[in-house]
mmCIF file of C-alpha atoms in Angstrom:
data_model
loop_
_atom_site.group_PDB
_atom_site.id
_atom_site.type_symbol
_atom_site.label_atom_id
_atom_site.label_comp_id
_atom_site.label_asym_id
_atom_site.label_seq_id
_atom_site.Cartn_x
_atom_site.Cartn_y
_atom_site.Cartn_z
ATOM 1 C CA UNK A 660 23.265 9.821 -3.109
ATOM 2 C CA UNK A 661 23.370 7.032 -6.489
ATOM 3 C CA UNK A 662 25.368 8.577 -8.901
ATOM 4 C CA UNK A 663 22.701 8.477 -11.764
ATOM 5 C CA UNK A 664 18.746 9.573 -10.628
ATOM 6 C CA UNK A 665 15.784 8.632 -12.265
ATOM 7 C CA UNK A 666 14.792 11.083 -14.640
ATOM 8 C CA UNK A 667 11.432 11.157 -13.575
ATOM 9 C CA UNK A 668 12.357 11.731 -10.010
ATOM 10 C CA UNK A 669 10.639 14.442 -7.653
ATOM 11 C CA UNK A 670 13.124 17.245 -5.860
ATOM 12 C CA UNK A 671 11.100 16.189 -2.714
ATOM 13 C CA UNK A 672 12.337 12.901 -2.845
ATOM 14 C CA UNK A 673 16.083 13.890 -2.334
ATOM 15 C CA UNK A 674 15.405 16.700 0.921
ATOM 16 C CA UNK A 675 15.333 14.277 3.235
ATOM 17 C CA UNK A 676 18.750 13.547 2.534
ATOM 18 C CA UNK A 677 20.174 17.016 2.719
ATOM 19 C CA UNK A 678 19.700 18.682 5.528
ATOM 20 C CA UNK A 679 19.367 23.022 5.371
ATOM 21 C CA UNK A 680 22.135 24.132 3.092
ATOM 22 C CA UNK A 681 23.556 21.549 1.759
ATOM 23 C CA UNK A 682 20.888 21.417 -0.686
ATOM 24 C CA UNK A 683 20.964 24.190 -3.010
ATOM 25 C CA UNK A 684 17.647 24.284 -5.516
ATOM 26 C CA UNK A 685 17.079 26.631 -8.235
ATOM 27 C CA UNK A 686 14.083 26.831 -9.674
ATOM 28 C CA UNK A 687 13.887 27.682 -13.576
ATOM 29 C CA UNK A 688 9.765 27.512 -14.099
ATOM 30 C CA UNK A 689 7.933 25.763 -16.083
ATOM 31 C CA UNK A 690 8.886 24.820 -19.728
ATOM 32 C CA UNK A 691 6.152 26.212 -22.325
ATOM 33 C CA UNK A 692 5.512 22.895 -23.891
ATOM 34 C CA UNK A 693 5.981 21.044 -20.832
ATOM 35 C CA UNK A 694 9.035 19.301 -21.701
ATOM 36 C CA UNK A 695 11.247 19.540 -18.247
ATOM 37 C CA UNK A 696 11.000 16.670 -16.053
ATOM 38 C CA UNK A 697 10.770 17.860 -12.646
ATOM 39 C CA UNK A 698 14.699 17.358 -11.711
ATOM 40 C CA UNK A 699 16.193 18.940 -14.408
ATOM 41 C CA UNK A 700 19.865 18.558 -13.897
ATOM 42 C CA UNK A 701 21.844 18.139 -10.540
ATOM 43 C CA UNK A 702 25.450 18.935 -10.118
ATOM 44 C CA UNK A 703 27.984 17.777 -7.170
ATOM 45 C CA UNK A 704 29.675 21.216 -5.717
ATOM 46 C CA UNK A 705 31.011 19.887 -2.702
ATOM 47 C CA UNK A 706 31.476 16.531 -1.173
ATOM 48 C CA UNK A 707 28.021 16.809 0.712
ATOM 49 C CA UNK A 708 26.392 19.800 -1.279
ATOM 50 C CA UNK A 709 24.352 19.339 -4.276
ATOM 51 C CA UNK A 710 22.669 21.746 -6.412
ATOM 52 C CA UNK A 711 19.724 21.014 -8.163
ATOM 53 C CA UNK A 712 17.615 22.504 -10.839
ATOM 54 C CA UNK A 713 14.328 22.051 -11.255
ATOM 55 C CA UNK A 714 11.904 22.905 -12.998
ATOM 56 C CA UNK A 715 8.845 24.564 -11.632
ATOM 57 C CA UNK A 716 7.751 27.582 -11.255
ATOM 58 C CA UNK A 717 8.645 30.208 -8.320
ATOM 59 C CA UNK A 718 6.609 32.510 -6.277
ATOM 60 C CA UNK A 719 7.824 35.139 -8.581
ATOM 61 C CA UNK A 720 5.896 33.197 -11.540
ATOM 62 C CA UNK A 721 2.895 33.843 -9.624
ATOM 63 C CA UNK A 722 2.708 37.339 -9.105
ATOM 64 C CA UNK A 723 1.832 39.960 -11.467
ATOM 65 C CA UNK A 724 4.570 40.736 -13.919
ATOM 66 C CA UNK A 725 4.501 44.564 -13.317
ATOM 67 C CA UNK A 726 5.737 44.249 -9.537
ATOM 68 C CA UNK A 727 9.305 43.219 -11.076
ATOM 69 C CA UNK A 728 9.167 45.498 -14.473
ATOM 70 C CA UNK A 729 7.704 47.976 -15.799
ATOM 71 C CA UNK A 730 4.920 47.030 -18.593
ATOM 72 C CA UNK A 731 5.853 49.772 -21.191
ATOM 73 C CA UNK A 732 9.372 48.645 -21.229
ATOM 74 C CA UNK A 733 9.598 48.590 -24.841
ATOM 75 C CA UNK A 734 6.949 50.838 -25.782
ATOM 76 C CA UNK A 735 9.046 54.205 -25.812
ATOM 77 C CA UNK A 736 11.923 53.152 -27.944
ATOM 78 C CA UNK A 737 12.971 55.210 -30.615
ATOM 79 C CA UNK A 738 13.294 53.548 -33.777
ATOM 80 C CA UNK A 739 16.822 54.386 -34.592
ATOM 81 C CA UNK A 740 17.272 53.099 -31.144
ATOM 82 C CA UNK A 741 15.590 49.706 -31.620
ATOM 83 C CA UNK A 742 18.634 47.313 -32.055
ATOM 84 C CA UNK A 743 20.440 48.264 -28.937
ATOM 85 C CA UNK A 744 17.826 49.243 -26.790
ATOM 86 C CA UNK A 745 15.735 46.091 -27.224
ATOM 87 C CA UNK A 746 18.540 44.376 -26.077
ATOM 88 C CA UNK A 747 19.679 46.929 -23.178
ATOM 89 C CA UNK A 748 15.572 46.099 -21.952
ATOM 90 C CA UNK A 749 16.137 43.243 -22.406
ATOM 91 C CA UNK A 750 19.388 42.376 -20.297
ATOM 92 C CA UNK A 751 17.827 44.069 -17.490
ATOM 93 C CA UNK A 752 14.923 42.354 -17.440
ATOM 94 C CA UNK A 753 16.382 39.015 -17.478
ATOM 95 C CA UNK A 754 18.482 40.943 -14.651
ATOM 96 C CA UNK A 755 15.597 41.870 -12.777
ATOM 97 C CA UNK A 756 14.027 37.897 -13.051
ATOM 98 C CA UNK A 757 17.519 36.581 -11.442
ATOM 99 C CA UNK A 758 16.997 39.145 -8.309
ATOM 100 C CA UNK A 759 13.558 38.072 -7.958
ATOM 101 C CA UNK A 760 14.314 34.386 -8.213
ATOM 102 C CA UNK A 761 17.060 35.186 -5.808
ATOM 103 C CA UNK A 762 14.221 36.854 -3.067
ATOM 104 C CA UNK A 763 12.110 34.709 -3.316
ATOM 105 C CA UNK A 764 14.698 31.511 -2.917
ATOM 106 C CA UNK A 765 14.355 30.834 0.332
ATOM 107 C CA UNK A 766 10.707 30.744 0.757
ATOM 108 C CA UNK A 767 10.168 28.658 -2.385
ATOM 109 C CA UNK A 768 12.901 26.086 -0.700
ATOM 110 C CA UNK A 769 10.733 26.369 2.573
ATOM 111 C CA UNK A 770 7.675 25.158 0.715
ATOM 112 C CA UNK A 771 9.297 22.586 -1.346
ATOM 113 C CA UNK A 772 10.577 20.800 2.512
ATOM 114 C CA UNK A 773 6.874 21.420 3.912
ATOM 115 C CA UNK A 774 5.912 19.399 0.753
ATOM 116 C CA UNK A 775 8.285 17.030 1.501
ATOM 117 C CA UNK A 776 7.436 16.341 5.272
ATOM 118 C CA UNK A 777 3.764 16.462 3.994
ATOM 119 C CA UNK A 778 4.982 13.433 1.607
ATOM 120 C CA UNK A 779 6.907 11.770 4.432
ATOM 121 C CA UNK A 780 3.577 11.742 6.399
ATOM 122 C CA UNK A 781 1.124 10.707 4.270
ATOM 123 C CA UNK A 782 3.185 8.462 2.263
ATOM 124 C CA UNK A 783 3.088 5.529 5.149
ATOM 125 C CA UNK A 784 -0.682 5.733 4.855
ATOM 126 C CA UNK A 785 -1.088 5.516 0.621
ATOM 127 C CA UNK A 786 1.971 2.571 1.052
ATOM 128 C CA UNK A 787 -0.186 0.303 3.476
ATOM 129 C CA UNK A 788 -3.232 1.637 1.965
ATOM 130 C CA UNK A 789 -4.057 2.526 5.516
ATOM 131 C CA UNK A 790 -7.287 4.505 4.199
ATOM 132 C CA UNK A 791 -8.850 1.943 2.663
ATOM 133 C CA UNK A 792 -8.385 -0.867 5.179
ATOM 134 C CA UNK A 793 -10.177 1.362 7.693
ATOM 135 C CA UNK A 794 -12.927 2.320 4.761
ATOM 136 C CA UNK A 795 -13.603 -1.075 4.098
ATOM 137 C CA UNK A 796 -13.049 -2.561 7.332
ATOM 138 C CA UNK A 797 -15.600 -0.191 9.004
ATOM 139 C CA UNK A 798 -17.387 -2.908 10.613
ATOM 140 C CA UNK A 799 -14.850 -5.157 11.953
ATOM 141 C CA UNK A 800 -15.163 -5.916 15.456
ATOM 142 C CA UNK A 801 -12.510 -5.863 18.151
ATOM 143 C CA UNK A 802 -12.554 -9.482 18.486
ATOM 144 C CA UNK A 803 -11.483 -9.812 15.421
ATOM 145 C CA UNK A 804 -8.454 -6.904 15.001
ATOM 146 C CA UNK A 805 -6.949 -8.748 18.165
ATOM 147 C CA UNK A 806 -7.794 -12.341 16.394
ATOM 148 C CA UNK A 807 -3.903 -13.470 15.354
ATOM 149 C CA UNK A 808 -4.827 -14.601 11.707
ATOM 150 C CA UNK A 809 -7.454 -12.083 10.701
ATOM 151 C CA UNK A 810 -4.959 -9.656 11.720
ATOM 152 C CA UNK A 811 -2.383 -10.653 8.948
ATOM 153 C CA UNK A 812 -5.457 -10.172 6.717
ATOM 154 C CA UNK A 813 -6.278 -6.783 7.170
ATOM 155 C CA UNK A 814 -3.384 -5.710 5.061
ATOM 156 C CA UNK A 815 -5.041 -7.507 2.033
ATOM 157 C CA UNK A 816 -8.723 -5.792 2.253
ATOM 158 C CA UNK A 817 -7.846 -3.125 -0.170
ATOM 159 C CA UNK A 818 -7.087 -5.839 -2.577
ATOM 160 C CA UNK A 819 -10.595 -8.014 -1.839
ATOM 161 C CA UNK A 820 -12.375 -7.471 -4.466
ATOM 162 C CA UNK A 821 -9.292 -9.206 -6.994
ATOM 163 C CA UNK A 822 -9.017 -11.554 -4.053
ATOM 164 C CA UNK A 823 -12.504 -12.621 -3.764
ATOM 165 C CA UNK A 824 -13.790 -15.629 -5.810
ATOM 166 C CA UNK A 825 -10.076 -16.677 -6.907
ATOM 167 C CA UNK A 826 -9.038 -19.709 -4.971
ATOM 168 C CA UNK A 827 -5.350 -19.484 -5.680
ATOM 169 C CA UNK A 828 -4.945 -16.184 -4.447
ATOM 170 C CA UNK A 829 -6.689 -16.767 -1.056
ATOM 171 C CA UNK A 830 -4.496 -20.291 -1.319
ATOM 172 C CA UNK A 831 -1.613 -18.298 -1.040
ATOM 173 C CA UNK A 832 -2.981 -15.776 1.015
ATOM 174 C CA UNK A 833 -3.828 -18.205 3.795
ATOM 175 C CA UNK A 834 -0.857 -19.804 3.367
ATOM 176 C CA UNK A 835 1.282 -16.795 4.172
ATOM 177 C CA UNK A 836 -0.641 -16.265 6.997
ATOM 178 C CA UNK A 837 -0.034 -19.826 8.653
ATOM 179 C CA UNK A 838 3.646 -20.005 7.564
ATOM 180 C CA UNK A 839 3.841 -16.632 9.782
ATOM 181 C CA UNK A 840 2.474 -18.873 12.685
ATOM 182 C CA UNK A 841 4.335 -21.697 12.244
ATOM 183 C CA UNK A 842 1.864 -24.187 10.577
ATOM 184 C CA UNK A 843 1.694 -25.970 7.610
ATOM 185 C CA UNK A 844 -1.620 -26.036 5.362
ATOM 186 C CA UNK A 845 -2.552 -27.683 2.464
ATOM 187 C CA UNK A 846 -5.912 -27.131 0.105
ATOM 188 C CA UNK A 847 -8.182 -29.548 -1.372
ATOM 189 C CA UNK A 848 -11.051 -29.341 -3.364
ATOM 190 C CA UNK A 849 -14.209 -31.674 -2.890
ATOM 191 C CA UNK A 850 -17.791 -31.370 -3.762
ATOM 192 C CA UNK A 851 -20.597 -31.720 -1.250
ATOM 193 C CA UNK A 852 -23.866 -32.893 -1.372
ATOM 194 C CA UNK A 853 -27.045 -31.261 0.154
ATOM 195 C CA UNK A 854 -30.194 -32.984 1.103
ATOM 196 C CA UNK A 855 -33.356 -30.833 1.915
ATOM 197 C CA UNK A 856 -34.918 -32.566 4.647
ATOM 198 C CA UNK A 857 -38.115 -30.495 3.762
ATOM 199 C CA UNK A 858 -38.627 -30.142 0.478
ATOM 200 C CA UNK A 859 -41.791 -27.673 -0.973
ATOM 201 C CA UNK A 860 -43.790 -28.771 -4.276
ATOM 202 C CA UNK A 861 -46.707 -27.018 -5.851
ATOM 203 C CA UNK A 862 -49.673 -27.790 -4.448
ATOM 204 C CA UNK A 863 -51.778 -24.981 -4.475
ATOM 205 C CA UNK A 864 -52.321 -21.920 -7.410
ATOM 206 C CA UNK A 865 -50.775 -18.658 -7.528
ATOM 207 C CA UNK A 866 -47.804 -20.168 -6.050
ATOM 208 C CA UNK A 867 -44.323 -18.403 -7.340
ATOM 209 C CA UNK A 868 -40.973 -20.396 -8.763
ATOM 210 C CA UNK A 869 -39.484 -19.141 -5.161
ATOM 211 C CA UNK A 870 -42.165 -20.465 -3.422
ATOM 212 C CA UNK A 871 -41.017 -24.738 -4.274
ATOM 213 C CA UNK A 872 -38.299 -26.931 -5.014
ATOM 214 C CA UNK A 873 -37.448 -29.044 -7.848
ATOM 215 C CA UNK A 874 -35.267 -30.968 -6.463
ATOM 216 C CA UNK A 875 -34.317 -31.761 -3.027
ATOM 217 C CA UNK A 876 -30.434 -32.730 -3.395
ATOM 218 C CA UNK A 877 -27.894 -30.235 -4.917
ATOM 219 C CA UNK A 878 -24.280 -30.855 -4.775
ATOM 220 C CA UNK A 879 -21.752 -28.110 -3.880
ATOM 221 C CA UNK A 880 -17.894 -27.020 -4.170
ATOM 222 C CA UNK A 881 -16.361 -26.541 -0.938
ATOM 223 C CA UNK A 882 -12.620 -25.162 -0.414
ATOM 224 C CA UNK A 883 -11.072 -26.936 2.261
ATOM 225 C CA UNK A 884 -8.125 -26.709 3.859
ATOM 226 C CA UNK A 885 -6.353 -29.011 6.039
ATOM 227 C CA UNK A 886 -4.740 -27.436 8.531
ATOM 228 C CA UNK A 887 -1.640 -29.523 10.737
ATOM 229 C CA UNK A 888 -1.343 -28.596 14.391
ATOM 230 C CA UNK A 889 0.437 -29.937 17.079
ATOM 231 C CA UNK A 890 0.203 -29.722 20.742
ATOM 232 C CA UNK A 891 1.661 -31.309 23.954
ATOM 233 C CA UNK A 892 -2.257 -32.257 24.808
ATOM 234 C CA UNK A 893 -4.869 -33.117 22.396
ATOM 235 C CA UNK A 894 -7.372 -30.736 23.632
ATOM 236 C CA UNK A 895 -6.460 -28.683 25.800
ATOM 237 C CA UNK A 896 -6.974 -24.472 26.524
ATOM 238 C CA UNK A 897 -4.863 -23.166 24.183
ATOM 239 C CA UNK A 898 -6.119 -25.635 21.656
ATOM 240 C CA UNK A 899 -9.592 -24.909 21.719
ATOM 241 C CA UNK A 900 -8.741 -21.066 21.818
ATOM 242 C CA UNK A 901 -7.070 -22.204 18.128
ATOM 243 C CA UNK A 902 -10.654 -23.395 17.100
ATOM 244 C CA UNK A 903 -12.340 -20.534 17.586
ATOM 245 C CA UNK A 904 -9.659 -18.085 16.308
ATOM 246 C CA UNK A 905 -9.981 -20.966 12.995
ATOM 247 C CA UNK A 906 -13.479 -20.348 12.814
ATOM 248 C CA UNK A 907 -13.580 -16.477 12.833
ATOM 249 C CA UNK A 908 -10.868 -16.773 10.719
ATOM 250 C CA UNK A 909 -12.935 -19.019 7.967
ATOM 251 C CA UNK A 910 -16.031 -16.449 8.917
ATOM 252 C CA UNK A 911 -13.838 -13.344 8.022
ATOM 253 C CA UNK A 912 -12.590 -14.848 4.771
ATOM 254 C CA UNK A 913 -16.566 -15.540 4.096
ATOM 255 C CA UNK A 914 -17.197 -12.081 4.054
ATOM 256 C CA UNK A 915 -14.792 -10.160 2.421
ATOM 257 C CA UNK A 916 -12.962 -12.657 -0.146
ATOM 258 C CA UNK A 917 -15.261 -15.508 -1.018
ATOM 259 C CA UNK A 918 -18.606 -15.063 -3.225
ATOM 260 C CA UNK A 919 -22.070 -15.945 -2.456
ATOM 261 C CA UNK A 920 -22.163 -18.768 -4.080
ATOM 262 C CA UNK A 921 -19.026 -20.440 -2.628
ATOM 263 C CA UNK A 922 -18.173 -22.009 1.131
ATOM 264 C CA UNK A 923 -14.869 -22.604 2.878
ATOM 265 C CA UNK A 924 -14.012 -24.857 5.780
ATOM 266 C CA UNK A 925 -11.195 -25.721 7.513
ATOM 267 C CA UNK A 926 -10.357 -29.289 8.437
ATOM 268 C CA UNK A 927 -8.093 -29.609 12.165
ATOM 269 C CA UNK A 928 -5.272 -32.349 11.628
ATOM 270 C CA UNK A 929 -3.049 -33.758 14.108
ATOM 271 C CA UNK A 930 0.630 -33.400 13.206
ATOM 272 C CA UNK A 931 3.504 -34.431 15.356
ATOM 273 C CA UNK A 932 7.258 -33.722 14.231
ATOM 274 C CA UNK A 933 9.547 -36.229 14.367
ATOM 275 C CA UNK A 934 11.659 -34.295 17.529
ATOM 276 C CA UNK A 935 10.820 -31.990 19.312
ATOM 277 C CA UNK A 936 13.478 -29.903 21.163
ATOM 278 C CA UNK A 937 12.403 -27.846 24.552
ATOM 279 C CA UNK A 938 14.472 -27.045 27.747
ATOM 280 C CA UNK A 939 11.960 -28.706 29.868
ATOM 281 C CA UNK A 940 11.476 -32.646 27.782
ATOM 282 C CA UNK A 941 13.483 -35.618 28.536
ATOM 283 C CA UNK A 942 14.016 -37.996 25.709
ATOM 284 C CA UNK A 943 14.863 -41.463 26.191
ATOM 285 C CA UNK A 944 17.605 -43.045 23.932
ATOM 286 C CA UNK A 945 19.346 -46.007 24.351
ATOM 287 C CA UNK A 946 18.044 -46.396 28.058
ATOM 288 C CA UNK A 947 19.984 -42.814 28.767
ATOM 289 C CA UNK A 948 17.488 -40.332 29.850
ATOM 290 C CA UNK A 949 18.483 -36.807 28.357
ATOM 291 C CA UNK A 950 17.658 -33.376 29.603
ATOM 292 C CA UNK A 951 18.098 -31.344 26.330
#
């Protein structure tokens, strides 16, 4: 265990470190103005025991009050009585809380580890915001789960909608995704120019402003990325299976992190290290032929 605990730290947190008994908690209810953190204090009795304090309240604190003491307690007191009765009431009351407390111990510490495998389960699922990626990934197709690259992606869908539209987050989002696969990527930005090769006018009444053109050319910003890849054969299977994975990929990234209004492509470029190493190439230097 650290030596010094956050003071905002939740008892549940530290049961998975103690197994049964060698955890002692003592529960001391709820402060009226709300002024106990949850871990109140925590004290070392033996070299793997700790005892902890916290503060919340106990099954006791639930139940009515006059299961544990009588209600007129303090009602029949003579009044040249007052001073040391009051305080004999009161000494067995307090007496009577400790016993309760003390019942009711061991089912309060069985809750308090059922919340705490509860946490341990669900936690994984709020971490990864698994939830949300199936919520908002309803409609993703096998194809693409078992797709290499839109797999890596899946993790970010909770975040789309701070993704979507900037270009140096999905910059850096893509090129996480392509270090992880062992290629290098690199963005440019150039604009594009459409031609309508039909073009509508007005040329008859009644006609709408979605009905024609003004213009038939319009220019457009396009987010490309050039993507290096290198293979023993210039086209071969496995390379064309990289196409289409590229282009589901850019079709994916479309739909969940780009806006209407904006495009992406990705541009194939042939890159070839300087040496290669592999069991099964021979290199030829200095007219020695090496098996490497």
């Amino acid at each position: 265990m650290p030596s010094k605990l956050p003071t905002d730290i939740n008892v549940e947190l530290l049961l998975p470190y103690y197994p049964t008994g060698k955890l002692k908690v003592e529960l001391k209810g709820l402060h009226k103005r709300n002024t106990y953190n949850d871990v109140i204090d925590t004290e070392i009795v033996d070299d793997d025991v700790m005892h902890v304090t916290v503060g919340r309240n106990s099954i006791y604190n639930s139940l009515p009050e006059y299961i544990f003491h009588p209600i007129d307690r303090f009602d029949n007191i003579p009044e040249y009585e007052a001073k040391e009765r009051y305080q004999e009431e009161i000494d067995k009351q307090e007496e009577e809380i400790r016993k309760a407390y003390l019942f009711f111990a061991p089912i309060d510490v069985l809750l308090l580890r059922l919340r705490s495998q509860v946490r341990e389960t669900i936690r994984p699922l709020g971490s990864e915001d698994l939830v949300m990626q199936q919520i908002i990934g309803d409609s993703i197709t096998d194809e693409q789960r078992q797709n290499r690259f839109i797999k890596q992606l899946i993790p970010f869908l909770p975040s789309c909608k701070y993704i979507r539209g900037n270009r140096t987050l999905i910059t850096f989002m893509l090129r996480k995704i392509f270090m992880e696969e062992g290629l290098c990527m690199k963005p440019k930005k150039e604009t594009r120019q459409f031609t309508d090769e039909k073009p509508r006018y007005e040329d008859k009444l009644d006609m709408t402003l979605g009905d024609c053109y003004v213009g038939n050319t319009y220019s457009e910003t396009i987010s490309y990325y050039d993507i290096y890849y290198w293979s023993d054969d210039e086209c071969n299977e496995a390379f064309l299976k990289f196409l289409d994975e590229v282009e589901m990929l850019r079709l994916f990234i479309k739909d969940f992190f780009l806006s209407i209004e904006e495009d992406i492509a990705f541009d194939i470029q042939h890159d070839e290290p300087p040496l290669r190493l592999a069991d099964d190439v021979f290199f030829n230097y200095l007219n020695y032929n090496t098996n490497i």
